Amino acid sequence: MERIPRKSSLSCISFITVLTFLPLIFSCEKKTELVETGEGVKLKIELVADNISIPSGMAFLPNGKLLVTDRPKGELIIIDLKTGDKTAVSGVPPVTTQGDGGLHDILPHPDFEQNNRVFFVYSFKDENGFSLTVETATLKDNSLTQRKKIFAARPFYKVANFFGSKLALMDGYLFITTGVNKRMQDSAQLLNNHLGKIMRIREDGSIPDDNPFVNVPGALPDIWCYGTRNSQGMTINPYTNELWANEHGPKGGDEVNIIKAGKNYGWPIISYGLEYDGTPVGQGLREKEGMEQPIYHYTPSIAPSGMEFYTGDAFPMWKGNLFIGGMVLTHLNRLVIKDDKVVHEERLFQDKKWRVRSVRQGPDDFLYIGVDGGMILRIRPE
């Protein structure tokens, strides 16, 4: 077992180092901040752990400890929420450190207490280029063992970006997001590859017989939907048992979508955004017959990341709300949902300039966010 030294970013020297990445609210003396939202909710923000460069994936274990992936380092970390101590998990496969590569996401099996299984997704490089793979493994005694690959994306990427790479589990099925970059963006509309898609497989990697393209000639049978640009957030709506995902637009046009079997989400044919040079995407269409409309979109882009529906009692006024990390516009996004429509939006902690990478509801009903540059933070009522 490898114990990671707790090098507190609250020391003045490391504070200056981290400051080159993003402003911190925490002084060198304190680990708690009292804030009030623009809508009058009083909150306490507590520093749980630090020195995690990009906390891409977060998941709670049944014992209350927190699993975190440090994406570019390819490290899997177990955090004790009471002490902030971090323990490195051994047995993690090598990842690519280039571009957007690394260890992207992790999920414990719903029966983790009985089987100790986890699912994780990472990007790697070999002589063919860059690709994504999903594995399942046993997590016990702070080590991954009995690893098994259950999904491999194809074709290989030429550049290490737009991996997407989020996981969600529902009713015995595993969903996997992938992205598609500019030079290959038309691939998102083709069913012979995994680029710009969401896949659905069984927990052992086998293909469900009722996947929408199983009997379509030339189509990959694990595809669940297509035409997505780069989904870095995906979650299950616990109130409807539907799959939701967000999607990065180019210059504007980030989306929140309800994911349905066999549906085409339009990229790069329709978009509410523009190309990075300001020109229209394709023919400049925002809608087209046979292509799904988002339930919400953001312009300018917030660069959405992890997402979570809140179901707890600690914040009764937020029950049923959808929380999404905002990276470019540096905030925690709160959406009020009614009948699958967004009726209100609030942007939390904008003054902190945090690139919010991940968000989870804890077993204590508090919200936990991972912030690029190092921090895991707990949000609780004052």
Short mmCIF file of C-alpha atoms in Angstrom, two decimals:
data_model
loop_
_atom_site.label_atom_id
_atom_site.label_comp_id
_atom_site.label_asym_id
_atom_site.label_seq_id
_atom_site.Cartn_x
_atom_site.Cartn_y
_atom_site.Cartn_z
CA MET A 1 0.00 0.00 0.00
CA GLU A 2 1.39 3.36 -1.00
CA ARG A 3 0.42 6.33 1.12
CA ILE A 4 0.52 9.64 -0.75
CA PRO A 5 2.12 12.37 1.36
CA ARG A 6 -0.36 15.11 2.13
CA LYS A 7 1.43 18.16 0.82
CA SER A 8 -1.04 20.79 1.83
CA SER A 9 -1.62 23.44 -0.79
CA LEU A 10 -2.28 25.69 2.18
CA SER A 11 1.44 26.20 2.63
CA CYS A 12 2.40 29.57 1.18
CA ILE A 13 4.95 28.10 -1.25
CA SER A 14 2.61 25.58 -2.85
CA PHE A 15 -0.18 28.15 -2.76
CA ILE A 16 1.86 30.33 -5.08
CA THR A 17 2.49 27.32 -7.34
CA VAL A 18 -1.17 26.42 -7.60
CA LEU A 19 -2.04 30.07 -8.08
CA THR A 20 -0.44 29.86 -11.50
CA PHE A 21 -3.29 27.56 -12.48
CA LEU A 22 -6.29 29.11 -10.76
CA PRO A 23 -7.09 31.45 -7.87
CA LEU A 24 -7.84 29.67 -4.59
CA ILE A 25 -10.23 30.98 -2.00
CA PHE A 26 -8.34 29.38 0.85
CA SER A 27 -5.75 31.40 2.72
CA CYS A 28 -2.62 29.80 4.15
CA GLU A 29 -4.34 29.46 7.51
CA LYS A 30 -7.86 28.21 6.86
CA LYS A 31 -9.54 25.28 5.14
CA THR A 32 -13.14 26.53 5.28
CA GLU A 33 -14.90 29.37 3.50
CA LEU A 34 -18.36 30.75 4.22
CA VAL A 35 -20.18 32.02 1.12
CA GLU A 36 -23.63 33.15 0.12
CA THR A 37 -25.00 32.44 -3.34
CA GLY A 38 -26.60 35.11 -5.48
CA GLU A 39 -29.96 33.62 -4.55
CA GLY A 40 -29.30 33.87 -0.82
CA VAL A 41 -28.27 30.30 0.08
CA LYS A 42 -25.57 30.31 2.78
CA LEU A 43 -22.93 27.64 2.30
CA LYS A 44 -19.80 26.33 3.93
CA ILE A 45 -17.05 25.16 1.56
CA GLU A 46 -14.50 22.81 3.07
CA LEU A 47 -11.19 21.64 1.65
CA VAL A 48 -11.19 17.83 1.71
CA ALA A 49 -7.98 17.08 -0.22
CA ASP A 50 -5.55 18.79 -2.54
CA ASN A 51 -2.64 18.20 -4.93
CA ILE A 52 -4.74 16.36 -7.52
CA SER A 53 -3.99 17.92 -10.90
CA ILE A 54 -7.19 17.07 -12.82
CA PRO A 55 -9.80 15.15 -10.77
CA SER A 56 -11.66 13.84 -13.79
CA GLY A 57 -13.63 11.03 -12.18
CA MET A 58 -15.06 10.77 -8.66
CA ALA A 59 -17.09 7.99 -7.09
CA PHE A 60 -18.00 7.08 -3.52
CA LEU A 61 -17.37 3.63 -2.12
CA PRO A 62 -19.84 1.99 0.27
CA ASN A 63 -17.48 2.70 3.18
CA GLY A 64 -17.84 6.43 2.50
CA LYS A 65 -14.36 6.90 1.06
CA LEU A 66 -13.94 8.69 -2.26
CA LEU A 67 -12.32 7.30 -5.40
CA VAL A 68 -10.71 9.95 -7.60
CA THR A 69 -8.91 9.64 -10.93
CA ASP A 70 -6.09 12.11 -11.53
CA ARG A 71 -6.47 12.08 -15.29
CA PRO A 72 -3.11 13.15 -16.77
CA LYS A 73 -1.07 11.31 -14.13
CA GLY A 74 -3.03 8.11 -14.62
CA GLU A 75 -3.39 7.76 -10.86
CA LEU A 76 -6.31 6.29 -8.94
CA ILE A 77 -6.60 7.65 -5.41
CA ILE A 78 -8.70 6.73 -2.39
CA ILE A 79 -9.48 9.72 -0.15
CA ASP A 80 -10.49 9.45 3.49
CA LEU A 81 -13.09 12.20 3.81
CA LYS A 82 -12.53 12.58 7.55
CA THR A 83 -8.79 13.10 7.43
CA GLY A 84 -8.09 14.03 3.83
CA ASP A 85 -5.48 11.27 3.63
CA LYS A 86 -4.84 9.94 0.15
CA THR A 87 -3.87 6.38 -0.72
CA ALA A 88 -2.61 5.45 -4.18
CA VAL A 89 -4.19 2.39 -5.76
CA SER A 90 -1.71 0.03 -7.40
CA GLY A 91 -2.31 -2.03 -10.51
CA VAL A 92 -3.57 0.84 -12.68
CA PRO A 93 -2.60 0.30 -16.35
CA PRO A 94 -0.32 2.77 -18.15
CA VAL A 95 -2.09 5.72 -19.79
CA THR A 96 -1.07 8.34 -22.30
CA THR A 97 -0.09 11.66 -20.77
CA GLN A 98 -0.45 13.55 -24.04
CA GLY A 99 -3.21 16.04 -24.79
CA ASP A 100 -6.53 15.15 -23.16
CA GLY A 101 -5.33 11.64 -22.39
CA GLY A 102 -5.19 9.78 -19.11
CA LEU A 103 -7.39 7.95 -16.63
CA HIS A 104 -10.79 9.47 -17.29
CA ASP A 105 -13.51 7.97 -15.12
CA ILE A 106 -14.27 5.23 -12.62
CA LEU A 107 -17.43 3.64 -11.22
CA PRO A 108 -17.89 1.02 -8.51
CA HIS A 109 -20.27 -1.83 -9.28
CA PRO A 110 -23.67 -1.44 -7.58
CA ASP A 111 -22.85 -4.64 -5.64
CA PHE A 112 -19.35 -3.48 -4.73
CA GLU A 113 -19.72 -4.60 -1.10
CA GLN A 114 -20.10 -8.18 -2.35
CA ASN A 115 -17.84 -8.30 -5.42
CA ASN A 116 -15.35 -5.37 -5.07
CA ARG A 117 -15.65 -4.70 -8.80
CA VAL A 118 -15.03 -1.36 -10.48
CA PHE A 119 -15.24 -0.11 -14.06
CA PHE A 120 -12.77 2.45 -15.42
CA VAL A 121 -11.93 4.06 -18.75
CA TYR A 122 -8.56 5.33 -19.91
CA SER A 123 -6.76 6.43 -23.07
CA PHE A 124 -3.45 4.99 -24.23
CA LYS A 125 -0.99 5.15 -27.10
CA ASP A 126 0.65 2.37 -29.11
CA GLU A 127 2.09 2.00 -32.61
CA ASN A 128 -1.38 2.54 -34.11
CA GLY A 129 -2.03 5.88 -32.39
CA PHE A 130 -4.34 6.79 -29.51
CA SER A 131 -7.40 4.94 -28.32
CA LEU A 132 -9.78 4.36 -25.42
CA THR A 133 -10.47 1.22 -23.49
CA VAL A 134 -12.77 0.27 -20.64
CA GLU A 135 -11.79 -2.35 -18.10
CA THR A 136 -13.38 -4.00 -15.12
CA ALA A 137 -11.26 -5.10 -12.17
CA THR A 138 -11.35 -6.08 -8.53
CA LEU A 139 -10.44 -3.29 -6.11
CA LYS A 140 -9.27 -4.79 -2.84
CA ASP A 141 -6.51 -3.89 -0.39
CA ASN A 142 -5.86 -0.72 -2.38
CA SER A 143 -4.96 -2.65 -5.51
CA LEU A 144 -6.57 -3.41 -8.87
CA THR A 145 -6.44 -7.09 -9.76
CA GLN A 146 -8.20 -9.47 -12.15
CA ARG A 147 -8.37 -6.77 -14.80
CA LYS A 148 -10.42 -7.49 -17.90
CA LYS A 149 -10.92 -5.32 -20.99
CA ILE A 150 -14.58 -5.07 -21.93
CA PHE A 151 -14.55 -2.29 -24.55
CA ALA A 152 -12.04 -0.91 -27.04
CA ALA A 153 -12.78 2.13 -29.20
CA ARG A 154 -11.98 2.13 -32.90
CA PRO A 155 -10.51 3.50 -35.04
CA PHE A 156 -7.40 4.80 -33.31
CA TYR A 157 -7.10 8.57 -32.95
CA LYS A 158 -4.31 10.49 -34.66
CA VAL A 159 -4.21 13.12 -31.93
CA ALA A 160 -4.75 12.85 -28.19
CA ASN A 161 -7.88 14.94 -27.69
CA PHE A 162 -11.67 14.77 -27.64
CA PHE A 163 -11.78 11.47 -25.80
CA GLY A 164 -15.05 12.24 -23.98
CA SER A 165 -14.78 9.19 -21.79
CA LYS A 166 -17.47 9.14 -19.11
CA LEU A 167 -19.21 6.08 -17.72
CA ALA A 168 -22.70 5.42 -16.36
CA LEU A 169 -24.32 2.24 -15.05
CA MET A 170 -28.02 1.51 -15.31
CA ASP A 171 -29.97 -1.73 -14.92
CA GLY A 172 -26.96 -3.95 -15.59
CA TYR A 173 -25.73 -1.97 -18.60
CA LEU A 174 -22.63 0.20 -18.93
CA PHE A 175 -22.75 3.38 -21.05
CA ILE A 176 -19.57 4.90 -22.47
CA THR A 177 -19.05 8.28 -24.13
CA THR A 178 -16.48 9.09 -26.80
CA GLY A 179 -15.67 12.34 -28.57
CA VAL A 180 -14.63 13.27 -32.09
CA ASN A 181 -12.17 15.96 -33.11
CA LYS A 182 -12.41 18.47 -35.94
CA ARG A 183 -10.44 16.57 -38.56
CA MET A 184 -12.66 13.49 -38.16
CA GLN A 185 -15.93 15.14 -37.18
CA ASP A 186 -17.96 13.64 -40.02
CA SER A 187 -17.32 10.25 -38.37
CA ALA A 188 -19.88 11.17 -35.72
CA GLN A 189 -22.61 10.58 -38.31
CA LEU A 190 -21.27 7.17 -39.42
CA LEU A 191 -22.12 3.95 -37.60
CA ASN A 192 -18.95 2.07 -38.56
CA ASN A 193 -16.81 3.68 -35.83
CA HIS A 194 -16.96 4.75 -32.17
CA LEU A 195 -16.17 8.45 -32.66
CA GLY A 196 -18.79 10.90 -31.38
CA LYS A 197 -20.98 8.17 -29.93
CA ILE A 198 -22.41 6.74 -26.73
CA MET A 199 -22.08 2.97 -26.42
CA ARG A 200 -24.08 0.47 -24.38
CA ILE A 201 -22.67 -2.89 -23.31
CA ARG A 202 -23.38 -5.42 -20.60
CA GLU A 203 -21.20 -5.42 -17.50
CA ASP A 204 -19.14 -8.29 -18.92
CA GLY A 205 -18.58 -6.47 -22.23
CA SER A 206 -21.07 -8.46 -24.28
CA ILE A 207 -23.49 -6.71 -26.63
CA PRO A 208 -27.19 -6.52 -25.66
CA ASP A 209 -29.48 -8.05 -28.26
CA ASP A 210 -31.81 -5.05 -28.13
CA ASN A 211 -29.18 -2.42 -28.94
CA PRO A 212 -30.59 -0.26 -31.76
CA PHE A 213 -28.01 -1.06 -34.46
CA VAL A 214 -27.38 -4.76 -33.80
CA ASN A 215 -28.99 -5.77 -37.08
CA VAL A 216 -27.87 -2.80 -39.20
CA PRO A 217 -25.30 -3.89 -41.82
CA GLY A 218 -21.94 -2.21 -41.30
CA ALA A 219 -22.87 -0.67 -37.94
CA LEU A 220 -20.99 -1.38 -34.73
CA PRO A 221 -23.48 -3.22 -32.51
CA ASP A 222 -22.45 -1.55 -29.25
CA ILE A 223 -23.52 1.94 -30.43
CA TRP A 224 -26.48 3.32 -28.46
CA CYS A 225 -26.71 6.78 -30.07
CA TYR A 226 -24.59 8.96 -32.34
CA GLY A 227 -23.89 12.51 -33.51
CA THR A 228 -22.37 13.71 -30.21
CA ARG A 229 -19.32 15.96 -30.27
CA ASN A 230 -17.59 15.45 -26.92
CA SER A 231 -19.53 14.36 -23.85
CA GLN A 232 -17.58 14.86 -20.61
CA GLY A 233 -20.58 14.48 -18.32
CA MET A 234 -23.14 11.70 -18.10
CA THR A 235 -25.53 10.61 -15.35
CA ILE A 236 -28.79 8.81 -14.65
CA ASN A 237 -31.84 10.90 -13.78
CA PRO A 238 -33.00 9.02 -10.66
CA TYR A 239 -36.51 10.43 -10.97
CA THR A 240 -37.13 9.12 -14.50
CA ASN A 241 -34.41 6.44 -14.87
CA GLU A 242 -33.27 8.13 -18.08
CA LEU A 243 -29.74 8.68 -19.27
CA TRP A 244 -28.62 12.32 -19.51
CA ALA A 245 -25.38 13.67 -21.00
CA ASN A 246 -23.82 17.02 -21.71
CA GLU A 247 -21.79 17.88 -24.78
CA HIS A 248 -19.08 20.37 -25.61
CA GLY A 249 -19.94 22.63 -28.52
CA PRO A 250 -17.21 24.39 -30.49
CA LYS A 251 -17.48 28.17 -30.02
CA GLY A 252 -20.71 28.07 -28.03
CA GLY A 253 -23.46 25.53 -28.40
CA ASP A 254 -22.73 23.31 -25.39
CA GLU A 255 -25.70 20.99 -24.90
CA VAL A 256 -27.63 19.03 -22.29
CA ASN A 257 -29.37 16.03 -23.83
CA ILE A 258 -31.64 13.19 -22.77
CA ILE A 259 -30.08 10.15 -24.39
CA LYS A 260 -32.38 7.76 -26.25
CA ALA A 261 -31.66 4.53 -28.09
CA GLY A 262 -30.80 4.95 -31.76
CA LYS A 263 -31.16 8.74 -31.80
CA ASN A 264 -29.00 11.12 -33.81
CA TYR A 265 -27.88 14.17 -31.82
CA GLY A 266 -26.82 16.05 -34.89
CA TRP A 267 -23.09 16.81 -34.75
CA PRO A 268 -21.69 18.13 -37.06
CA ILE A 269 -24.85 18.73 -39.12
CA ILE A 270 -26.68 20.89 -36.58
CA SER A 271 -25.24 23.04 -33.79
CA TYR A 272 -26.01 26.14 -31.76
CA GLY A 273 -22.34 27.05 -31.86
CA LEU A 274 -19.84 28.32 -34.40
CA GLU A 275 -16.49 27.03 -35.52
CA TYR A 276 -13.57 28.46 -33.54
CA ASP A 277 -12.83 30.90 -36.37
CA GLY A 278 -16.39 32.28 -36.14
CA THR A 279 -17.70 30.62 -39.30
CA PRO A 280 -20.87 28.48 -39.27
CA VAL A 281 -20.71 24.79 -38.46
CA GLY A 282 -21.51 23.03 -41.74
CA GLN A 283 -24.43 24.85 -43.35
CA GLY A 284 -25.22 26.75 -40.17
CA LEU A 285 -28.27 24.62 -39.33
CA ARG A 286 -29.66 24.52 -35.80
CA GLU A 287 -32.25 21.86 -36.42
CA LYS A 288 -33.00 19.19 -38.96
CA GLU A 289 -35.63 16.51 -39.27
CA GLY A 290 -34.49 13.24 -37.71
CA MET A 291 -32.00 14.93 -35.38
CA GLU A 292 -32.57 15.55 -31.69
CA GLN A 293 -32.76 18.99 -30.10
CA PRO A 294 -30.99 19.60 -26.79
CA ILE A 295 -33.16 20.34 -23.79
CA TYR A 296 -30.73 23.17 -22.99
CA HIS A 297 -27.73 24.82 -24.59
CA TYR A 298 -25.07 27.32 -23.56
CA THR A 299 -23.65 30.18 -25.61
CA PRO A 300 -20.99 31.26 -24.85
CA SER A 301 -19.58 27.87 -23.99
CA ILE A 302 -19.18 26.91 -20.35
CA ALA A 303 -17.21 23.73 -21.27
CA PRO A 304 -19.43 21.33 -19.28
CA SER A 305 -17.87 18.51 -17.31
CA GLY A 306 -19.16 16.08 -14.68
CA MET A 307 -22.88 16.16 -13.86
CA GLU A 308 -25.12 14.91 -11.07
CA PHE A 309 -28.78 15.09 -10.07
CA TYR A 310 -29.17 16.10 -6.44
CA THR A 311 -31.51 13.89 -4.41
CA GLY A 312 -30.48 14.58 -0.80
CA ASP A 313 -32.00 16.39 2.16
CA ALA A 314 -29.08 18.66 3.10
CA PHE A 315 -30.22 21.17 0.45
CA PRO A 316 -34.01 20.71 0.22
CA MET A 317 -34.30 23.76 -2.04
CA TRP A 318 -32.03 22.03 -4.58
CA LYS A 319 -33.66 18.61 -4.59
CA GLY A 320 -34.10 17.37 -8.15
CA ASN A 321 -31.70 19.98 -9.56
CA LEU A 322 -29.00 19.04 -12.05
CA PHE A 323 -25.45 20.20 -11.25
CA ILE A 324 -22.81 20.48 -13.99
CA GLY A 325 -19.20 21.59 -13.72
CA GLY A 326 -18.21 24.57 -15.83
CA MET A 327 -14.57 24.74 -16.89
CA VAL A 328 -14.13 27.63 -19.31
CA LEU A 329 -16.64 29.86 -17.52
CA THR A 330 -15.35 28.53 -14.17
CA HIS A 331 -18.37 27.81 -12.00
CA LEU A 332 -20.77 25.14 -10.75
CA ASN A 333 -23.86 25.21 -12.93
CA ARG A 334 -27.26 24.54 -11.31
CA LEU A 335 -30.26 23.73 -13.49
CA VAL A 336 -33.83 23.49 -12.22
CA ILE A 337 -35.68 20.81 -14.19
CA LYS A 338 -39.43 20.52 -14.65
CA ASP A 339 -41.01 17.99 -17.02
CA ASP A 340 -37.62 17.43 -18.70
CA LYS A 341 -37.24 21.15 -19.37
CA VAL A 342 -34.79 23.61 -17.82
CA VAL A 343 -36.81 26.35 -16.14
CA HIS A 344 -34.02 28.13 -14.25
CA GLU A 345 -30.22 28.34 -14.23
CA GLU A 346 -27.86 29.56 -11.50
CA ARG A 347 -24.07 29.87 -11.72
CA LEU A 348 -22.40 29.19 -8.38
CA PHE A 349 -18.94 30.32 -7.23
CA GLN A 350 -18.17 32.36 -10.34
CA ASP A 351 -15.93 34.67 -8.35
CA LYS A 352 -13.68 31.76 -7.34
CA LYS A 353 -12.52 31.14 -10.92
CA TRP A 354 -12.56 27.37 -10.39
CA ARG A 355 -12.45 25.00 -13.36
CA VAL A 356 -14.98 22.59 -11.92
CA ARG A 357 -14.12 19.21 -13.38
CA SER A 358 -16.36 16.81 -11.44
CA VAL A 359 -19.36 16.88 -9.11
CA ARG A 360 -20.89 14.18 -6.92
CA GLN A 361 -23.45 13.91 -4.15
CA GLY A 362 -21.88 12.27 -1.13
CA PRO A 363 -23.43 9.68 1.20
CA ASP A 364 -23.81 12.55 3.69
CA ASP A 365 -26.02 14.38 1.13
CA PHE A 366 -23.42 17.13 0.71
CA LEU A 367 -22.05 18.10 -2.70
CA TYR A 368 -18.43 17.36 -3.57
CA ILE A 369 -16.61 19.01 -6.45
CA GLY A 370 -13.23 18.38 -8.00
CA VAL A 371 -11.37 21.46 -9.22
CA ASP A 372 -8.55 21.52 -11.76
CA GLY A 373 -5.32 22.52 -10.12
CA GLY A 374 -5.70 20.35 -7.10
CA MET A 375 -8.74 20.50 -4.84
CA ILE A 376 -11.59 18.28 -3.72
CA LEU A 377 -14.15 20.48 -1.95
CA ARG A 378 -17.17 19.68 0.20
CA ILE A 379 -20.21 21.99 -0.05
CA ARG A 380 -22.56 21.91 2.92
CA PRO A 381 -25.15 24.20 4.50
CA GLU A 382 -23.76 26.87 6.81
#
